[in-house]
mmCIF file of C-alpha atoms in Angstrom:
data_model
loop_
_atom_site.group_PDB
_atom_site.id
_atom_site.type_symbol
_atom_site.label_atom_id
_atom_site.label_comp_id
_atom_site.label_asym_id
_atom_site.label_seq_id
_atom_site.Cartn_x
_atom_site.Cartn_y
_atom_site.Cartn_z
ATOM 1 C CA GLU A 27 21.719 -18.441 3.155
ATOM 2 C CA PHE A 28 18.908 -19.372 5.573
ATOM 3 C CA LEU A 29 16.681 -16.667 4.031
ATOM 4 C CA GLY A 30 17.479 -17.748 0.485
ATOM 5 C CA LEU A 31 19.129 -14.413 -0.263
ATOM 6 C CA PRO A 32 22.275 -14.060 -2.353
ATOM 7 C CA GLN A 33 25.459 -13.659 -0.348
ATOM 8 C CA TYR A 34 27.510 -11.879 -2.987
ATOM 9 C CA LYS A 35 25.166 -9.043 -3.860
ATOM 10 C CA LYS A 36 24.572 -5.725 -2.120
ATOM 11 C CA LEU A 37 21.244 -6.112 -0.354
ATOM 12 C CA LEU A 38 19.071 -3.065 0.258
ATOM 13 C CA VAL A 39 16.402 -3.673 2.882
ATOM 14 C CA PHE A 40 13.055 -1.902 3.153
ATOM 15 C CA GLY A 41 10.435 -2.870 5.685
ATOM 16 C CA ALA A 42 7.095 -1.620 6.895
ATOM 17 C CA LEU A 43 3.838 -3.081 8.072
ATOM 18 C CA GLY A 44 2.003 -3.393 4.782
ATOM 19 C CA GLY A 45 5.296 -3.025 2.910
ATOM 20 C CA GLY A 46 5.079 -0.756 -0.099
ATOM 21 C CA ARG A 47 1.365 -0.142 0.269
ATOM 22 C CA ASN A 48 1.812 2.368 3.115
ATOM 23 C CA TYR A 49 2.209 5.842 1.523
ATOM 24 C CA VAL A 50 3.674 7.307 4.713
ATOM 25 C CA LYS A 51 6.614 4.866 4.570
ATOM 26 C CA GLY A 52 7.745 6.309 1.213
ATOM 27 C CA PHE A 53 8.181 3.114 -0.805
ATOM 28 C CA ASP A 54 7.305 5.075 -3.947
ATOM 29 C CA LEU A 55 10.210 7.443 -3.218
ATOM 30 C CA LEU A 56 12.526 4.469 -2.798
ATOM 31 C CA ILE A 57 11.365 3.054 -6.142
ATOM 32 C CA GLU A 58 12.110 6.405 -7.809
ATOM 33 C CA ALA A 59 15.579 6.409 -6.223
ATOM 34 C CA LEU A 60 16.277 2.841 -7.313
ATOM 35 C CA ARG A 61 15.209 3.621 -10.872
ATOM 36 C CA ARG A 62 17.895 6.320 -10.898
ATOM 37 C CA LEU A 63 20.444 3.609 -10.031
ATOM 38 C CA ARG A 64 19.307 1.343 -12.873
ATOM 39 C CA GLY A 65 22.267 0.505 -15.059
ATOM 40 C CA GLU A 66 24.732 2.168 -12.672
ATOM 41 C CA ARG A 67 25.187 -0.831 -10.382
ATOM 42 C CA ASP A 68 24.844 -4.491 -11.217
ATOM 43 C CA ASP A 69 25.407 -5.656 -7.651
ATOM 44 C CA LEU A 70 22.087 -4.558 -6.069
ATOM 45 C CA GLU A 71 19.075 -6.538 -4.911
ATOM 46 C CA LEU A 72 16.149 -5.297 -2.834
ATOM 47 C CA VAL A 73 14.631 -7.146 0.122
ATOM 48 C CA VAL A 74 11.137 -6.040 1.214
ATOM 49 C CA PHE A 75 9.667 -7.276 4.479
ATOM 50 C CA GLY A 76 6.145 -6.689 5.711
ATOM 51 C CA GLN A 77 4.594 -7.551 2.340
ATOM 52 C CA GLY A 78 4.242 -10.549 0.083
ATOM 53 C CA GLU A 79 5.106 -10.471 -3.599
ATOM 54 C CA PRO A 80 2.716 -8.223 -5.562
ATOM 55 C CA ARG A 81 0.757 -9.449 -8.584
ATOM 56 C CA GLU A 82 2.597 -6.952 -10.771
ATOM 57 C CA PRO A 83 6.331 -7.437 -10.108
ATOM 58 C CA LEU A 84 8.545 -4.372 -9.942
ATOM 59 C CA ASP A 85 10.942 -3.868 -12.820
ATOM 60 C CA LEU A 86 13.932 -2.130 -11.302
ATOM 61 C CA GLY A 87 16.580 -3.829 -13.391
ATOM 62 C CA PHE A 88 17.583 -6.052 -10.475
ATOM 63 C CA PRO A 89 15.835 -8.690 -8.367
ATOM 64 C CA VAL A 90 13.357 -7.886 -5.586
ATOM 65 C CA HIS A 91 12.799 -10.393 -2.756
ATOM 66 C CA TYR A 92 9.645 -10.290 -0.609
ATOM 67 C CA THR A 93 9.713 -11.953 2.790
ATOM 68 C CA GLY A 94 6.082 -11.342 3.712
ATOM 69 C CA HIS A 95 5.234 -10.399 7.275
ATOM 70 C CA LEU A 96 7.931 -11.414 9.740
ATOM 71 C CA HIS A 97 6.411 -12.657 12.980
ATOM 72 C CA ASP A 98 9.408 -12.927 15.291
ATOM 73 C CA ASP A 99 12.509 -11.044 16.383
ATOM 74 C CA LEU A 100 14.893 -13.707 15.087
ATOM 75 C CA SER A 101 13.576 -13.389 11.512
ATOM 76 C CA LEU A 102 13.822 -9.598 11.714
ATOM 77 C CA ARG A 103 17.393 -9.794 13.003
ATOM 78 C CA MET A 104 18.338 -12.120 10.148
ATOM 79 C CA VAL A 105 16.921 -9.768 7.508
ATOM 80 C CA TYR A 106 18.531 -6.674 9.035
ATOM 81 C CA SER A 107 21.853 -8.483 9.384
ATOM 82 C CA ALA A 108 21.735 -9.802 5.815
ATOM 83 C CA GLY A 109 21.282 -6.282 4.488
ATOM 84 C CA ASP A 110 24.133 -4.034 3.473
ATOM 85 C CA VAL A 111 21.916 -0.959 3.815
ATOM 86 C CA MET A 112 18.494 -0.379 5.378
ATOM 87 C CA VAL A 113 16.550 2.285 3.488
ATOM 88 C CA VAL A 114 13.857 4.124 5.474
ATOM 89 C CA PRO A 115 12.363 6.710 3.077
ATOM 90 C CA SER A 116 9.478 7.679 5.370
ATOM 91 C CA ARG A 117 7.487 10.847 4.872
ATOM 92 C CA MET A 118 6.447 10.765 8.548
ATOM 93 C CA GLU A 119 8.154 8.901 11.337
ATOM 94 C CA ALA A 120 7.912 9.684 15.042
ATOM 95 C CA PHE A 121 10.892 7.556 16.012
ATOM 96 C CA GLY A 122 11.989 5.193 13.270
ATOM 97 C CA GLN A 123 11.953 1.791 14.884
ATOM 98 C CA THR A 124 13.183 -0.067 11.809
ATOM 99 C CA ALA A 125 16.171 2.300 11.617
ATOM 100 C CA SER A 126 17.106 1.748 15.264
ATOM 101 C CA GLU A 127 16.634 -2.026 14.879
ATOM 102 C CA ALA A 128 18.847 -2.029 11.775
ATOM 103 C CA HIS A 129 21.536 -0.099 13.674
ATOM 104 C CA ALA A 130 21.313 -2.649 16.506
ATOM 105 C CA CYS A 131 22.149 -5.320 13.908
ATOM 106 C CA GLY A 132 25.068 -3.283 12.561
ATOM 107 C CA THR A 133 23.309 -2.213 9.372
ATOM 108 C CA PRO A 134 23.760 1.397 8.229
ATOM 109 C CA VAL A 135 20.602 3.323 7.365
ATOM 110 C CA VAL A 136 19.768 5.693 4.528
ATOM 111 C CA ALA A 137 16.819 7.976 5.283
ATOM 112 C CA PHE A 138 15.600 11.496 4.702
ATOM 113 C CA ASP A 139 16.914 14.256 6.952
ATOM 114 C CA ALA A 140 13.463 14.766 8.432
ATOM 115 C CA THR A 141 11.179 13.408 11.129
ATOM 116 C CA GLY A 142 12.450 11.230 13.970
ATOM 117 C CA LEU A 143 14.991 9.552 11.690
ATOM 118 C CA ARG A 144 17.387 12.474 12.019
ATOM 119 C CA ASP A 145 17.747 11.511 15.688
ATOM 120 C CA ILE A 146 18.700 7.938 14.820
ATOM 121 C CA VAL A 147 20.967 8.231 11.783
ATOM 122 C CA THR A 148 24.177 10.208 12.184
ATOM 123 C CA HIS A 149 24.925 11.564 8.712
ATOM 124 C CA GLN A 150 27.923 9.881 7.084
ATOM 125 C CA GLN A 151 28.765 8.068 10.334
ATOM 126 C CA THR A 152 25.976 5.486 10.753
ATOM 127 C CA GLY A 153 24.400 5.990 7.341
ATOM 128 C CA TYR A 154 23.221 8.847 5.174
ATOM 129 C CA LEU A 155 20.549 11.536 5.598
ATOM 130 C CA ALA A 156 19.247 12.638 2.211
ATOM 131 C CA THR A 157 17.566 15.909 1.342
ATOM 132 C CA PRO A 158 13.952 15.408 2.431
ATOM 133 C CA TYR A 159 11.841 13.589 -0.123
ATOM 134 C CA ASP A 160 14.406 13.922 -2.945
ATOM 135 C CA PRO A 161 14.768 10.536 -4.706
ATOM 136 C CA THR A 162 17.958 11.666 -6.454
ATOM 137 C CA ASP A 163 19.721 12.376 -3.164
ATOM 138 C CA LEU A 164 18.269 9.179 -1.693
ATOM 139 C CA ALA A 165 19.896 7.272 -4.590
ATOM 140 C CA HIS A 166 23.140 9.148 -3.924
ATOM 141 C CA GLY A 167 22.904 8.196 -0.241
ATOM 142 C CA ILE A 168 22.478 4.521 -1.091
ATOM 143 C CA THR A 169 25.531 4.594 -3.348
ATOM 144 C CA TRP A 170 27.550 6.638 -0.842
ATOM 145 C CA THR A 171 26.741 4.221 1.978
ATOM 146 C CA LEU A 172 27.584 1.130 -0.072
ATOM 147 C CA ASP A 173 30.862 2.691 -1.204
ATOM 148 C CA HIS A 174 31.883 3.880 2.284
ATOM 149 C CA ASN A 175 31.295 0.642 4.178
ATOM 150 C CA PRO A 176 33.956 -1.662 2.706
ATOM 151 C CA ALA A 177 34.781 -5.109 4.036
ATOM 152 C CA PRO A 178 36.429 -6.281 6.189
ATOM 153 C CA HIS A 179 36.213 -3.291 8.536
ATOM 154 C CA HIS A 180 32.687 -2.024 7.761
ATOM 155 C CA PRO A 181 33.146 1.337 9.513
ATOM 156 C CA LEU A 182 29.525 2.494 9.113
ATOM 157 C CA SER A 183 28.248 -0.850 10.401
ATOM 158 C CA GLN A 184 30.510 -0.681 13.434
ATOM 159 C CA ALA A 185 29.441 2.896 14.183
ATOM 160 C CA ALA A 186 25.748 1.988 13.767
ATOM 161 C CA ARG A 187 26.039 -0.909 16.202
ATOM 162 C CA ALA A 188 28.009 1.193 18.705
ATOM 163 C CA LYS A 189 25.378 3.963 18.554
ATOM 164 C CA ALA A 190 22.570 1.462 19.163
ATOM 165 C CA GLU A 191 24.394 -0.028 22.134
ATOM 166 C CA ARG A 192 25.122 3.420 23.538
ATOM 167 C CA GLU A 193 21.766 5.132 22.976
ATOM 168 C CA TYR A 194 19.156 2.364 22.990
ATOM 169 C CA ASP A 195 20.413 0.210 25.841
ATOM 170 C CA PRO A 196 17.281 -0.746 27.842
ATOM 171 C CA GLY A 197 18.883 0.302 31.145
ATOM 172 C CA ARG A 198 19.779 3.729 29.771
ATOM 173 C CA VAL A 199 16.344 4.262 28.230
ATOM 174 C CA ALA A 200 14.594 3.144 31.439
ATOM 175 C CA GLY A 201 16.747 5.588 33.419
ATOM 176 C CA GLU A 202 15.733 8.413 31.091
ATOM 177 C CA TYR A 203 12.052 7.561 31.615
ATOM 178 C CA VAL A 204 12.556 7.562 35.378
ATOM 179 C CA GLY A 205 14.131 11.012 35.076
ATOM 180 C CA VAL A 206 11.209 12.330 33.034
ATOM 181 C CA TYR A 207 8.698 10.977 35.568
ATOM 182 C CA ARG A 208 10.660 12.396 38.523
ATOM 183 C CA ASP A 209 10.814 15.773 36.835
ATOM 184 C CA ALA A 210 7.051 15.698 36.128
ATOM 185 C CA ILE A 211 6.284 14.751 39.740
ATOM 186 C CA ARG A 212 8.630 17.445 41.043
ATOM 187 C CA ARG A 213 6.916 20.093 38.880
ATOM 188 C CA SER A 214 3.417 18.955 39.845
ATOM 189 C CA THR A 215 4.149 19.209 43.591
ATOM 190 C CA ARG A 216 5.412 22.803 43.447
#
């Protein structure tokens, strides 16, 4: 409600610095996937953060909301939490920060089974990993995720949040860095 987004629609979230203008982030692949869903679902709306509304609006057969650049963690958390699915169709991604942030907010992620995203998304447990760069399977993954995360239990959302708490806890990550540094020091003194 605070973001002005509908509460009774299925919200797909996409976000990247520069929004859809960054080829590496795969917005064009997402658009192709969403066009395949046109007419199949009347409950979808897309939320794009990191970009303002373009001069030429997208015609996907359902509304598209642009938040512009979000400047604070609270706004990001609200967008992730409002979403039913975060879609990260990146062609290249070292880690996939938006995917891990979405998981931390309990939002399942649909991505391609490639790059660093395969380390974040657990296929059919915290989201869906589509065949790399295949918009048809990406569309299938969106539908699968929406259909397999029913209220009130939201099993994918619960698993996504649990994975984020387990794997991205700052204390755990800091401990792993300490281990890497200790190992490097140990090897360099041999």
